[in-house]
Tab-separated table of C-alpha atoms in Angstrom:
chain	number	residue	atom	x	y	z
A	1	MET	CA	-76.572	-8.303	-11.039
A	2	PHE	CA	-76.669	-9.841	-14.469
A	3	SER	CA	-77.748	-12.993	-13.241
A	4	LEU	CA	-80.792	-11.507	-11.078
A	5	LEU	CA	-81.742	-9.989	-14.222
A	6	ARG	CA	-81.547	-13.341	-16.311
A	7	THR	CA	-83.431	-15.340	-13.118
A	8	MET	CA	-86.417	-12.708	-13.400
A	9	TRP	CA	-86.668	-12.873	-17.178
A	10	ASN	CA	-86.494	-16.894	-17.222
A	11	VAL	CA	-89.342	-16.777	-14.407
A	12	PHE	CA	-91.347	-14.377	-16.467
A	13	LEU	CA	-90.982	-16.642	-19.334
A	14	HIS	CA	-92.811	-19.038	-17.102
A	15	ALA	CA	-95.771	-17.077	-17.898
A	16	PHE	CA	-96.112	-18.702	-21.423
A	17	ARG	CA	-95.688	-22.233	-19.959
A	18	LYS	CA	-98.448	-24.914	-19.497
A	19	ARG	CA	-99.745	-25.411	-16.297
A	20	GLU	CA	-99.017	-28.216	-14.241
A	21	THR	CA	-102.091	-28.249	-12.051
A	22	VAL	CA	-104.920	-30.875	-12.591
A	23	LEU	CA	-108.268	-29.137	-12.085
A	24	TYR	CA	-109.179	-32.040	-9.963
A	25	PRO	CA	-113.182	-31.947	-9.531
A	26	GLU	CA	-113.538	-30.843	-13.043
A	27	VAL	CA	-110.779	-33.329	-14.762
A	28	LYS	CA	-110.582	-36.320	-13.164
A	29	PRO	CA	-107.094	-38.110	-12.690
A	30	TYR	CA	-106.340	-41.717	-13.956
A	31	ILE	CA	-106.853	-43.825	-10.922
A	32	PRO	CA	-105.397	-47.528	-11.548
A	33	PRO	CA	-107.659	-50.563	-10.989
A	34	ARG	CA	-105.909	-51.870	-8.113
A	35	TRP	CA	-106.116	-48.846	-6.287
A	36	ARG	CA	-107.141	-49.576	-2.735
A	37	GLY	CA	-109.954	-47.195	-2.016
A	38	ARG	CA	-113.610	-47.465	-0.751
A	39	ILE	CA	-114.077	-50.881	0.714
A	40	ILE	CA	-117.003	-52.995	-1.002
A	41	LEU	CA	-118.731	-56.213	0.283
A	42	SER	CA	-119.099	-58.360	-3.524
A	43	ARG	CA	-121.758	-61.042	-4.146
A	44	ASP	CA	-121.157	-64.090	-6.049
A	45	PRO	CA	-122.581	-64.633	-9.454
A	46	ASP	CA	-125.813	-66.082	-8.415
A	47	GLY	CA	-126.477	-62.678	-6.377
A	48	GLU	CA	-125.731	-64.334	-2.905
A	49	GLU	CA	-123.451	-62.877	-0.518
A	50	ARG	CA	-120.081	-63.948	-0.980
A	51	CYS	CA	-119.117	-62.999	2.925
A	52	VAL	CA	-119.158	-66.055	5.344
A	53	ALA	CA	-118.509	-64.179	8.325
A	54	CYS	CA	-115.016	-65.801	8.917
A	55	TYR	CA	-113.595	-62.838	10.874
A	56	LEU	CA	-110.305	-62.986	9.258
A	57	CYS	CA	-110.765	-59.625	7.877
A	58	ALA	CA	-111.580	-58.053	11.081
A	59	VAL	CA	-108.443	-59.906	12.326
A	60	ALA	CA	-106.142	-58.799	9.813
A	61	CYS	CA	-107.268	-55.264	10.331
A	62	PRO	CA	-104.409	-53.352	11.931
A	63	VAL	CA	-106.474	-50.347	13.112
A	64	ASP	CA	-109.657	-52.886	14.339
A	65	CYS	CA	-112.113	-50.970	11.980
A	66	ILE	CA	-114.185	-53.737	10.961
A	67	SER	CA	-116.794	-55.492	12.874
A	68	LEU	CA	-119.148	-58.224	12.220
A	69	GLN	CA	-121.626	-60.845	13.463
A	70	ALA	CA	-121.668	-64.115	12.316
A	71	ALA	CA	-125.188	-66.179	11.301
A	72	GLU	CA	-126.183	-69.066	9.579
A	73	ASP	CA	-129.259	-69.388	7.325
A	74	GLU	CA	-131.867	-72.160	6.746
A	75	HIS	CA	-129.703	-73.361	4.067
A	76	GLY	CA	-126.616	-73.960	6.132
A	77	ARG	CA	-124.646	-70.880	4.370
A	78	ARG	CA	-123.029	-68.677	7.087
A	79	TYR	CA	-123.290	-64.695	6.534
A	80	PRO	CA	-122.451	-61.590	8.609
A	81	GLU	CA	-125.521	-60.525	10.530
A	82	PHE	CA	-123.939	-56.949	10.542
A	83	PHE	CA	-120.868	-55.827	8.815
A	84	ARG	CA	-119.588	-52.551	9.726
A	85	ILE	CA	-116.437	-50.441	8.720
A	86	ASN	CA	-115.452	-47.446	10.481
A	87	PHE	CA	-113.582	-45.350	7.563
A	88	SER	CA	-112.626	-42.560	9.964
A	89	ARG	CA	-110.203	-45.606	11.292
A	90	CYS	CA	-109.589	-47.227	7.956
A	91	ILE	CA	-106.055	-46.771	6.637
A	92	PHE	CA	-106.952	-48.591	3.276
A	93	CYS	CA	-103.882	-51.060	3.909
A	94	GLY	CA	-105.954	-53.661	1.742
A	95	PHE	CA	-105.016	-56.605	4.521
A	96	CYS	CA	-108.864	-57.220	4.772
A	97	GLU	CA	-108.696	-57.851	1.168
A	98	GLU	CA	-105.748	-60.205	1.393
A	99	ALA	CA	-107.116	-62.161	4.210
A	100	CYS	CA	-110.739	-62.689	2.630
A	101	PRO	CA	-110.903	-66.178	1.672
A	102	THR	CA	-114.127	-65.839	-0.700
A	103	TYR	CA	-113.140	-62.704	-2.266
A	104	ALA	CA	-116.118	-60.957	-0.678
A	105	ILE	CA	-114.032	-57.855	0.743
A	106	GLN	CA	-112.499	-55.888	-1.980
A	107	LEU	CA	-111.058	-52.415	-2.234
A	108	THR	CA	-112.017	-50.342	-5.323
A	109	PRO	CA	-110.877	-47.204	-7.132
A	110	ASP	CA	-112.915	-44.685	-5.270
A	111	PHE	CA	-111.837	-42.268	-2.796
A	112	GLU	CA	-114.288	-39.524	-2.927
A	113	MET	CA	-115.490	-40.432	0.558
A	114	GLY	CA	-115.374	-36.919	2.258
A	115	GLU	CA	-118.198	-36.189	5.074
A	116	TYR	CA	-119.087	-33.382	6.880
A	117	VAL	CA	-120.595	-35.197	9.689
A	118	ARG	CA	-117.856	-37.925	11.303
A	119	GLN	CA	-120.631	-40.426	12.146
A	120	ASN	CA	-121.225	-40.912	8.679
A	121	LEU	CA	-117.917	-42.267	7.850
A	122	VAL	CA	-119.565	-45.786	9.805
A	123	TYR	CA	-120.801	-47.988	6.992
A	124	GLU	CA	-123.209	-50.531	7.650
A	125	LYS	CA	-123.690	-53.807	5.704
A	126	GLU	CA	-126.373	-51.881	3.348
A	127	HIS	CA	-123.919	-49.405	2.055
A	128	LEU	CA	-120.904	-51.713	1.816
A	129	LEU	CA	-122.879	-54.372	-0.175
A	130	ILE	CA	-122.864	-54.069	-3.951
A	131	SER	CA	-125.275	-56.124	-6.571
A	132	GLY	CA	-122.056	-57.602	-8.467
A	133	PRO	CA	-119.252	-59.831	-8.203
A	134	GLY	CA	-116.512	-57.044	-8.159
A	135	LYS	CA	-112.928	-58.079	-9.564
A	136	TYR	CA	-113.634	-61.669	-9.280
A	137	PRO	CA	-116.885	-62.047	-12.120
A	138	ASP	CA	-116.940	-66.060	-11.846
A	139	TYR	CA	-116.102	-67.038	-8.612
A	140	SER	CA	-118.337	-68.667	-6.115
A	141	PHE	CA	-117.142	-70.012	-2.938
A	142	TYR	CA	-119.773	-72.357	-2.087
A	143	ARG	CA	-119.647	-74.053	-5.772
A	144	VAL	CA	-115.700	-74.707	-5.206
A	145	ALA	CA	-115.657	-75.325	-1.434
A	146	GLY	CA	-116.017	-78.971	-0.127
A	147	LEU	CA	-118.640	-77.814	2.453
A	148	SER	CA	-122.297	-79.251	2.325
A	149	ILE	CA	-124.879	-76.703	2.147
A	150	GLU	CA	-128.539	-77.302	1.721
A	151	GLY	CA	-128.840	-78.322	-2.552
A	152	LYS	CA	-125.085	-79.298	-2.832
A	153	ASP	CA	-123.648	-82.204	-0.934
A	154	LYS	CA	-120.268	-83.178	-0.090
A	155	GLY	CA	-118.337	-83.775	-3.121
A	156	GLU	CA	-120.772	-82.431	-5.832
A	157	ALA	CA	-118.411	-79.124	-6.078
A	158	GLU	CA	-116.795	-78.267	-9.221
A	159	ASN	CA	-113.388	-80.270	-9.429
A	160	GLU	CA	-114.123	-82.523	-6.498
A	161	GLY	CA	-114.487	-86.189	-6.443
A	162	PRO	CA	-117.031	-88.213	-4.215
A	163	PRO	CA	-115.693	-88.366	-0.363
A	164	VAL	CA	-113.583	-91.208	0.720
A	165	ASP	CA	-115.117	-93.500	3.473
A	166	VAL	CA	-112.198	-93.327	5.819
A	167	ARG	CA	-113.654	-96.804	7.242
A	168	ASP	CA	-113.110	-98.972	4.273
A	169	LEU	CA	-110.148	-100.579	3.242
A	170	MET	CA	-110.802	-101.140	-0.401
A	171	PRO	CA	-108.694	-98.874	-2.723
B	1	MET	CA	-117.080	27.141	-2.971
B	2	THR	CA	-119.209	24.258	-1.962
B	3	ASN	CA	-118.987	22.391	-5.118
B	4	ASP	CA	-115.050	22.584	-4.364
B	5	ILE	CA	-115.667	21.202	-1.058
B	6	ILE	CA	-118.007	18.200	-2.544
B	7	TRP	CA	-115.112	17.771	-5.303
B	8	LYS	CA	-112.470	17.533	-2.483
B	9	LEU	CA	-114.562	15.172	-0.436
B	10	ILE	CA	-115.471	13.035	-3.723
B	11	ILE	CA	-111.522	12.602	-4.501
B	12	VAL	CA	-110.557	11.845	-0.992
B	13	PHE	CA	-113.107	9.136	-0.319
B	14	GLY	CA	-112.466	8.217	-3.952
B	15	VAL	CA	-108.866	7.693	-3.140
B	16	LEU	CA	-109.529	6.026	0.086
B	17	PHE	CA	-111.741	3.431	-1.591
B	18	VAL	CA	-109.871	2.560	-4.652
B	19	THR	CA	-106.484	2.546	-2.723
B	20	LEU	CA	-107.782	0.108	0.180
B	21	ASN	CA	-109.551	-2.147	-2.563
B	22	VAL	CA	-106.666	-2.193	-4.848
B	23	ALA	CA	-104.604	-3.226	-1.448
B	24	ALA	CA	-107.078	-6.124	-1.031
B	25	GLY	CA	-107.314	-7.209	-4.494
B	26	LEU	CA	-103.633	-7.061	-4.492
B	27	ILE	CA	-103.632	-10.218	-2.573
B	28	TRP	CA	-105.511	-11.879	-5.385
B	29	LEU	CA	-103.289	-10.560	-7.756
B	30	GLU	CA	-100.261	-11.698	-6.135
B	31	ARG	CA	-101.529	-15.290	-5.777
B	32	ARG	CA	-102.751	-15.422	-9.268
B	33	LEU	CA	-99.247	-14.033	-10.716
B	34	LEU	CA	-96.910	-15.951	-8.517
B	35	ALA	CA	-99.090	-19.193	-9.527
B	36	LEU	CA	-98.931	-18.290	-13.225
B	37	TRP	CA	-94.957	-17.949	-12.873
B	38	GLN	CA	-94.859	-21.217	-11.181
B	39	ASP	CA	-96.994	-23.027	-13.845
B	40	ARG	CA	-99.960	-23.011	-11.156
B	41	TYR	CA	-103.179	-21.850	-11.267
B	42	GLY	CA	-103.536	-20.148	-7.936
B	43	PRO	CA	-107.406	-19.251	-6.047
B	44	ASN	CA	-109.562	-19.655	-9.228
B	45	ARG	CA	-112.502	-20.934	-7.513
B	46	VAL	CA	-114.463	-18.382	-5.069
B	47	GLY	CA	-116.215	-16.205	-8.174
B	48	PRO	CA	-115.137	-15.219	-11.625
B	49	PHE	CA	-111.342	-16.237	-11.509
B	50	GLY	CA	-111.275	-16.529	-8.003
B	51	LEU	CA	-111.989	-12.695	-7.445
B	52	LEU	CA	-113.968	-13.137	-4.538
B	53	GLN	CA	-111.277	-15.168	-2.712
B	54	VAL	CA	-110.240	-11.594	-1.233
B	55	LEU	CA	-113.835	-11.223	0.324
B	56	ALA	CA	-113.427	-15.179	1.650
B	57	ASP	CA	-110.164	-14.131	3.196
B	58	MET	CA	-111.751	-11.164	4.649
B	59	VAL	CA	-114.584	-12.668	6.012
B	60	LYS	CA	-112.149	-15.328	7.578
B	61	VAL	CA	-109.484	-12.928	8.891
B	62	PHE	CA	-112.300	-10.879	10.632
B	63	THR	CA	-113.478	-13.800	12.388
B	64	LYS	CA	-110.267	-15.185	13.764
B	65	GLU	CA	-109.458	-14.931	17.268
B	66	ASP	CA	-107.809	-11.835	17.992
B	67	TRP	CA	-105.282	-12.936	20.724
B	68	ILE	CA	-103.036	-10.733	22.551
B	69	PRO	CA	-100.213	-12.559	24.161
B	70	PRO	CA	-100.385	-11.827	27.951
B	71	PHE	CA	-96.607	-10.480	27.986
B	72	ALA	CA	-97.124	-8.358	25.425
B	73	ASP	CA	-97.087	-4.625	25.914
B	74	LYS	CA	-100.677	-4.245	25.322
B	75	PRO	CA	-101.491	-0.687	24.170
B	76	VAL	CA	-98.043	-0.484	21.827
B	77	PHE	CA	-98.998	-3.724	20.672
B	78	ILE	CA	-102.837	-2.448	19.628
B	79	ILE	CA	-101.381	0.140	17.770
B	80	ALA	CA	-98.423	-1.002	15.826
B	81	PRO	CA	-100.464	-2.370	13.009
B	82	ALA	CA	-102.721	0.763	12.747
B	83	ILE	CA	-99.542	3.291	12.204
B	84	ILE	CA	-98.500	1.151	9.038
B	85	VAL	CA	-101.949	1.590	7.237
B	86	VAL	CA	-102.297	5.396	8.455
B	87	THR	CA	-99.037	6.707	7.382
B	88	ILE	CA	-99.125	4.943	4.268
B	89	ILE	CA	-103.069	6.003	3.606
B	90	THR	CA	-101.957	9.594	4.285
B	91	ALA	CA	-98.864	9.557	2.047
B	92	PHE	CA	-101.089	8.900	-0.667
B	93	ALA	CA	-102.753	12.599	-0.312
B	94	VAL	CA	-99.856	14.099	-2.229
B	95	ILE	CA	-100.264	11.667	-5.336
B	96	PRO	CA	-101.488	13.267	-8.623
B	97	PHE	CA	-103.489	10.571	-10.114
B	98	ALA	CA	-104.771	12.978	-13.014
B	99	PRO	CA	-104.371	16.459	-13.572
B	100	GLY	CA	-106.461	18.017	-11.088
B	101	VAL	CA	-107.132	14.566	-8.968
B	102	GLU	CA	-105.207	14.838	-6.082
B	103	ILE	CA	-106.128	15.700	-2.380
B	104	VAL	CA	-103.695	18.276	-1.564
B	105	ASP	CA	-101.144	20.216	-3.827
B	106	LEU	CA	-98.453	20.174	-1.129
B	107	ASN	CA	-95.550	22.174	-2.416
B	108	ILE	CA	-93.115	19.921	-0.428
B	109	GLY	CA	-95.225	16.814	-1.594
B	110	LEU	CA	-92.024	14.648	-2.143
B	111	LEU	CA	-90.841	15.405	1.297
B	112	PHE	CA	-94.189	14.752	2.834
B	113	PHE	CA	-94.031	11.325	1.134
B	114	LEU	CA	-90.606	10.593	2.426
B	115	ALA	CA	-91.838	11.846	6.301
B	116	MET	CA	-94.757	9.638	5.875
B	117	SER	CA	-92.824	6.325	4.718
B	118	SER	CA	-90.264	6.883	7.523
B	119	LEU	CA	-92.933	7.177	10.139
B	120	GLY	CA	-94.218	3.284	8.556
B	121	VAL	CA	-91.200	2.062	10.197
B	122	TYR	CA	-92.482	2.676	13.766
B	123	SER	CA	-95.221	0.422	13.078
B	124	VAL	CA	-92.750	-2.483	12.217
B	125	ALA	CA	-90.221	-1.940	14.797
B	126	LEU	CA	-93.116	-1.262	17.961
B	127	GLY	CA	-94.891	-4.280	16.663
B	128	GLY	CA	-91.838	-6.379	17.146
B	129	TRP	CA	-90.596	-4.662	20.424
B	130	SER	CA	-94.387	-4.896	22.286
B	131	SER	CA	-94.677	-8.575	21.085
B	132	ALA	CA	-91.891	-9.451	23.606
B	133	SER	CA	-90.791	-12.451	21.972
B	134	LYS	CA	-87.422	-13.388	20.576
B	135	TYR	CA	-88.410	-13.889	16.979
B	136	SER	CA	-90.608	-10.236	16.981
B	137	LEU	CA	-87.754	-8.816	18.336
B	138	LEU	CA	-85.202	-9.828	15.913
B	139	GLY	CA	-87.551	-9.092	13.079
B	140	GLY	CA	-88.261	-5.740	14.458
B	141	LEU	CA	-84.578	-4.978	15.225
B	142	ARG	CA	-83.687	-5.679	11.401
B	143	ALA	CA	-86.726	-3.766	10.332
B	144	ALA	CA	-85.120	-0.674	11.974
B	145	ALA	CA	-81.864	-1.154	10.666
B	146	GLN	CA	-83.074	-1.884	7.276
B	147	MET	CA	-85.117	1.380	6.958
B	148	LEU	CA	-82.566	3.433	8.589
B	149	SER	CA	-80.024	2.311	5.886
B	150	TYR	CA	-82.214	2.466	3.378
B	151	GLU	CA	-83.915	5.577	4.002
B	152	VAL	CA	-81.001	7.423	3.361
B	153	PHE	CA	-80.098	6.922	-0.202
B	154	MET	CA	-83.994	6.936	-0.935
B	155	GLY	CA	-84.204	10.282	-0.238
B	156	LEU	CA	-81.037	10.831	-2.022
B	157	SER	CA	-82.068	9.265	-5.117
B	158	LEU	CA	-84.907	11.452	-5.555
B	159	MET	CA	-83.043	14.605	-5.360
B	160	GLY	CA	-81.831	13.863	-8.878
B	161	VAL	CA	-85.436	14.225	-10.083
B	162	VAL	CA	-85.892	17.268	-7.546
B	163	MET	CA	-82.896	19.247	-9.337
B	164	LEU	CA	-84.279	18.493	-13.104
B	165	ALA	CA	-87.751	19.438	-12.147
B	166	GLY	CA	-86.605	22.317	-9.791
B	167	SER	CA	-89.432	21.494	-7.540
B	168	PHE	CA	-90.712	19.036	-4.504
B	169	ASN	CA	-94.297	19.664	-5.788
B	170	LEU	CA	-95.154	16.001	-7.166
B	171	THR	CA	-97.877	17.620	-9.945
B	172	ASP	CA	-94.852	20.175	-10.832
B	173	ILE	CA	-92.321	16.824	-11.495
B	174	VAL	CA	-94.851	15.502	-13.422
B	175	ASN	CA	-95.131	18.326	-15.750
B	176	ALA	CA	-91.509	18.910	-15.669
B	177	GLN	CA	-91.638	15.628	-17.478
B	178	LYS	CA	-93.123	16.430	-20.933
B	179	GLY	CA	-91.410	15.238	-23.780
B	180	LEU	CA	-88.691	13.405	-21.790
B	181	TRP	CA	-89.770	11.038	-18.706
B	182	PHE	CA	-87.249	11.178	-16.174
B	183	CYS	CA	-86.575	7.254	-16.194
B	184	ILE	CA	-84.046	8.082	-19.000
B	185	PRO	CA	-81.990	11.148	-17.627
B	186	GLN	CA	-82.246	9.784	-13.902
B	187	PHE	CA	-82.001	5.886	-14.583
B	188	LEU	CA	-79.459	5.386	-11.836
B	189	GLY	CA	-82.002	7.288	-9.656
B	190	LEU	CA	-84.769	5.230	-10.936
B	191	VAL	CA	-82.724	2.017	-10.133
B	192	VAL	CA	-81.695	3.207	-6.868
B	193	PHE	CA	-85.210	4.313	-5.604
B	194	PHE	CA	-86.439	1.180	-6.889
B	195	ILE	CA	-84.446	-0.821	-4.847
B	196	ALA	CA	-84.968	1.325	-1.723
B	197	GLY	CA	-88.649	1.148	-2.459
B	198	ILE	CA	-88.658	-2.735	-2.418
B	199	ALA	CA	-86.708	-2.306	1.145
B	200	GLU	CA	-89.202	0.156	2.555
B	201	THR	CA	-92.171	-1.988	1.837
B	202	HIS	CA	-89.992	-5.174	2.927
B	203	ARG	CA	-90.910	-7.018	-0.148
B	204	LEU	CA	-89.352	-10.234	-0.878
B	205	PRO	CA	-85.764	-9.975	-1.482
B	206	PHE	CA	-85.389	-7.459	1.244
B	207	ASP	CA	-88.040	-9.071	3.633
B	208	LEU	CA	-85.367	-9.759	6.345
B	209	PRO	CA	-87.822	-8.229	9.025
B	210	GLU	CA	-90.356	-11.095	8.318
B	211	ALA	CA	-88.004	-13.904	6.768
B	212	GLU	CA	-90.382	-16.796	7.166
B	213	SER	CA	-87.882	-19.541	7.209
B	214	GLU	CA	-85.495	-18.234	9.963
B	215	LEU	CA	-87.874	-15.866	11.830
B	216	VAL	CA	-90.933	-17.632	11.984
B	217	ALA	CA	-93.248	-14.635	10.830
B	218	GLY	CA	-90.480	-12.133	12.222
B	219	PHE	CA	-92.201	-8.623	13.560
B	220	HIS	CA	-95.472	-10.116	13.307
B	221	SER	CA	-95.361	-13.600	14.653
B	222	GLU	CA	-97.465	-12.915	17.523
B	223	TYR	CA	-99.914	-11.316	15.686
B	224	SER	CA	-103.403	-12.684	14.830
B	225	GLY	CA	-106.555	-11.667	13.406
B	226	MET	CA	-107.665	-8.493	11.750
B	227	LYS	CA	-104.016	-7.104	13.614
B	228	PHE	CA	-102.156	-9.461	11.388
B	229	GLY	CA	-104.314	-8.235	8.500
B	230	MET	CA	-103.436	-4.501	8.934
B	231	PHE	CA	-100.083	-5.435	8.418
B	232	PHE	CA	-100.618	-7.160	5.488
B	233	VAL	CA	-102.957	-4.408	4.071
B	234	GLY	CA	-100.186	-1.941	5.013
B	235	GLU	CA	-97.587	-4.124	3.058
B	236	TYR	CA	-99.625	-4.227	0.013
B	237	LEU	CA	-100.582	-0.529	0.376
B	238	GLY	CA	-96.869	0.021	0.482
B	239	ILE	CA	-96.313	-1.568	-2.771
B	240	THR	CA	-99.024	0.346	-4.366
B	241	LEU	CA	-97.956	3.530	-2.938
B	242	VAL	CA	-93.990	3.091	-4.285
B	243	SER	CA	-95.403	1.912	-7.610
B	244	ALA	CA	-97.814	4.884	-7.676
B	245	LEU	CA	-94.541	6.865	-6.953
B	246	ILE	CA	-92.164	5.488	-9.330
B	247	VAL	CA	-94.806	6.195	-12.160
B	248	THR	CA	-94.982	9.771	-10.915
B	249	LEU	CA	-91.644	10.607	-10.647
B	250	PHE	CA	-89.791	8.650	-13.346
B	251	PHE	CA	-92.449	7.460	-15.881
B	252	GLY	CA	-94.510	10.702	-16.590
B	253	GLY	CA	-97.355	10.161	-14.005
B	254	TRP	CA	-100.532	10.349	-15.726
B	255	MET	CA	-98.919	11.062	-19.151
B	256	GLY	CA	-99.430	9.196	-22.248
B	257	PRO	CA	-101.235	9.062	-25.854
B	258	ALA	CA	-104.900	8.317	-26.511
B	259	LEU	CA	-106.190	7.094	-23.479
B	260	PRO	CA	-107.558	9.531	-20.331
B	261	PRO	CA	-104.943	10.209	-18.072
B	262	ILE	CA	-106.063	8.238	-15.051
B	263	VAL	CA	-106.341	4.963	-17.125
B	264	TRP	CA	-102.586	5.653	-18.138
B	265	PHE	CA	-101.720	6.124	-14.519
B	266	THR	CA	-103.329	3.155	-13.634
B	267	ILE	CA	-101.507	0.777	-16.083
B	268	LYS	CA	-98.183	2.077	-15.152
B	269	THR	CA	-98.776	1.518	-11.663
B	270	PHE	CA	-100.235	-1.874	-12.173
B	271	PHE	CA	-96.824	-2.483	-14.475
B	272	PHE	CA	-94.780	-1.463	-11.330
B	273	ILE	CA	-96.778	-3.764	-8.916
B	274	GLY	CA	-96.299	-6.469	-11.356
B	275	LEU	CA	-92.823	-6.039	-11.521
B	276	PHE	CA	-92.755	-6.198	-7.334
B	277	ILE	CA	-94.638	-9.385	-7.645
B	278	LEU	CA	-92.257	-10.847	-10.374
B	279	LEU	CA	-89.425	-9.819	-7.750
B	280	ARG	CA	-90.865	-11.913	-4.987
B	281	ALA	CA	-91.595	-14.694	-7.517
B	282	SER	CA	-87.931	-15.101	-8.664
B	283	LEU	CA	-85.385	-13.533	-6.240
B	284	PRO	CA	-83.859	-15.241	-2.935
B	285	ARG	CA	-83.306	-13.396	0.106
B	286	PRO	CA	-80.075	-12.022	0.811
B	287	ARG	CA	-78.294	-12.595	4.273
B	288	TYR	CA	-78.761	-9.877	6.614
B	289	ASP	CA	-75.063	-8.533	6.673
B	290	GLN	CA	-75.097	-8.501	2.745
B	291	LEU	CA	-78.291	-6.601	2.968
B	292	MET	CA	-76.882	-3.956	5.102
B	293	SER	CA	-73.452	-3.685	3.290
B	294	TYR	CA	-75.194	-3.738	-0.128
B	295	GLY	CA	-76.879	-0.754	1.413
B	296	TRP	CA	-74.114	1.373	2.598
B	297	LYS	CA	-71.502	0.135	0.192
B	298	VAL	CA	-72.930	-0.124	-3.157
B	299	MET	CA	-76.341	1.789	-3.146
B	300	LEU	CA	-75.283	4.876	-0.987
B	301	PRO	CA	-72.502	5.715	-3.294
B	302	LEU	CA	-74.395	5.015	-6.327
B	303	ALA	CA	-77.205	7.522	-5.291
B	304	LEU	CA	-74.416	10.270	-4.129
B	305	LEU	CA	-72.807	9.640	-7.496
B	306	ASN	CA	-76.245	10.157	-9.575
B	307	LEU	CA	-76.403	13.220	-7.302
B	308	LEU	CA	-72.947	14.874	-8.593
B	309	VAL	CA	-73.378	13.718	-12.001
B	310	THR	CA	-77.024	15.250	-12.006
B	311	GLY	CA	-75.717	18.435	-10.672
B	312	GLY	CA	-72.790	18.587	-12.708
B	313	ILE	CA	-74.922	18.356	-15.893
B	314	ILE	CA	-77.184	21.008	-14.812
B	315	LEU	CA	-74.468	23.543	-13.730
B	316	ALA	CA	-72.590	22.881	-16.929
B	317	THR	CA	-75.731	23.277	-19.231
B	318	GLY	CA	-77.150	25.977	-16.891
B	319	ARG	CA	-80.665	24.886	-16.993
């Protein structure tokens, strides 16, 4: 009987404790920078799209929520004609980010994506593409890759020697 | 004469209005208080302090599908939730809220209350029976057995008060508490009545008929929509009724210094409502056989002892 009364008293004392609840929409919680949230497509420092439409993200995606179509522009750069992520399927696993060879697709610390209409969760390329370079500010794929595009031939990339003529015997 | 009737009508509808609103408001109060004691906030979004949560809940419960299971005993199933609300509201008729503010001044007011609260059991038992499902039946059975055993000493625990006041009339009982509230000479009676009151309203330490963790939702497992809501309103009305009665019988009813009588009555009643909620926040539910043996082996002898001692003292002092 005494223990019951003591329990009641102890519970009553909780009235003067600090409340643990974080009042969410008013008080934002701390989200770590590596949080796997809303997916974006970044641009390189020159403002061009980083995505080269290699389909690796679509292949890596375990729920098949990414679909895209590759195309090539007049400079010889590949880009996605459309790029679509169905966020009602996405499980935010981050495999697409790991698979991406050009740091184009990145996950951000934004999770407030609620929608009333399901169709609004399908993000097209214009919704995904941001204007900045995201997590890797100085990286530009075509500047370090050996691929030749208009205005940059083979051997002209950073840290790259001129191409070797394989038919030549000279050292 | 006409003024009298109008005054009575005002009281009748006033009491009806206030009690129903208090019962609805208790949903909010209980959730807020439970949250407070669990270091949470509770409903605080809808309206100021979340007060309009009640309104939102009501809109919700009225628009829910009101489903009657095909295997249920239909007429009984429909009438069961109404019984608890009707009986408890009827019991409010005899409670004196302030001098002159009561619906009927019955000379057997206390017996009327006991009769009405006993009738409320039919609601739970019939609701459990007519649902024709295992869990509901178990809940209904438990409710019937629990009420049967707790009703006995609920009545007995009040007899001490009746002996001291020399009347079954609740107004007389309140008037007899001028100078000394009955909570001191009848402390044992208060404890026994309070415990019986919890069992009567099947609130948490004694909510065996509901017992969410074992019986789904007990006697109202099959209920939905406003029928479920009626059981809920009935439960909260019951808390208000028992709190108001504890105040009337043991804590001097409307009496108190400075403030107007009705305010004192409200303050005291809400104190006990808060106590009910604190009980729910802190105590675990006993096993069913523990509940029964506790009732018959501890509370009943205590009530009888209280009766005996009170009777002896009255006989000795000759008052």
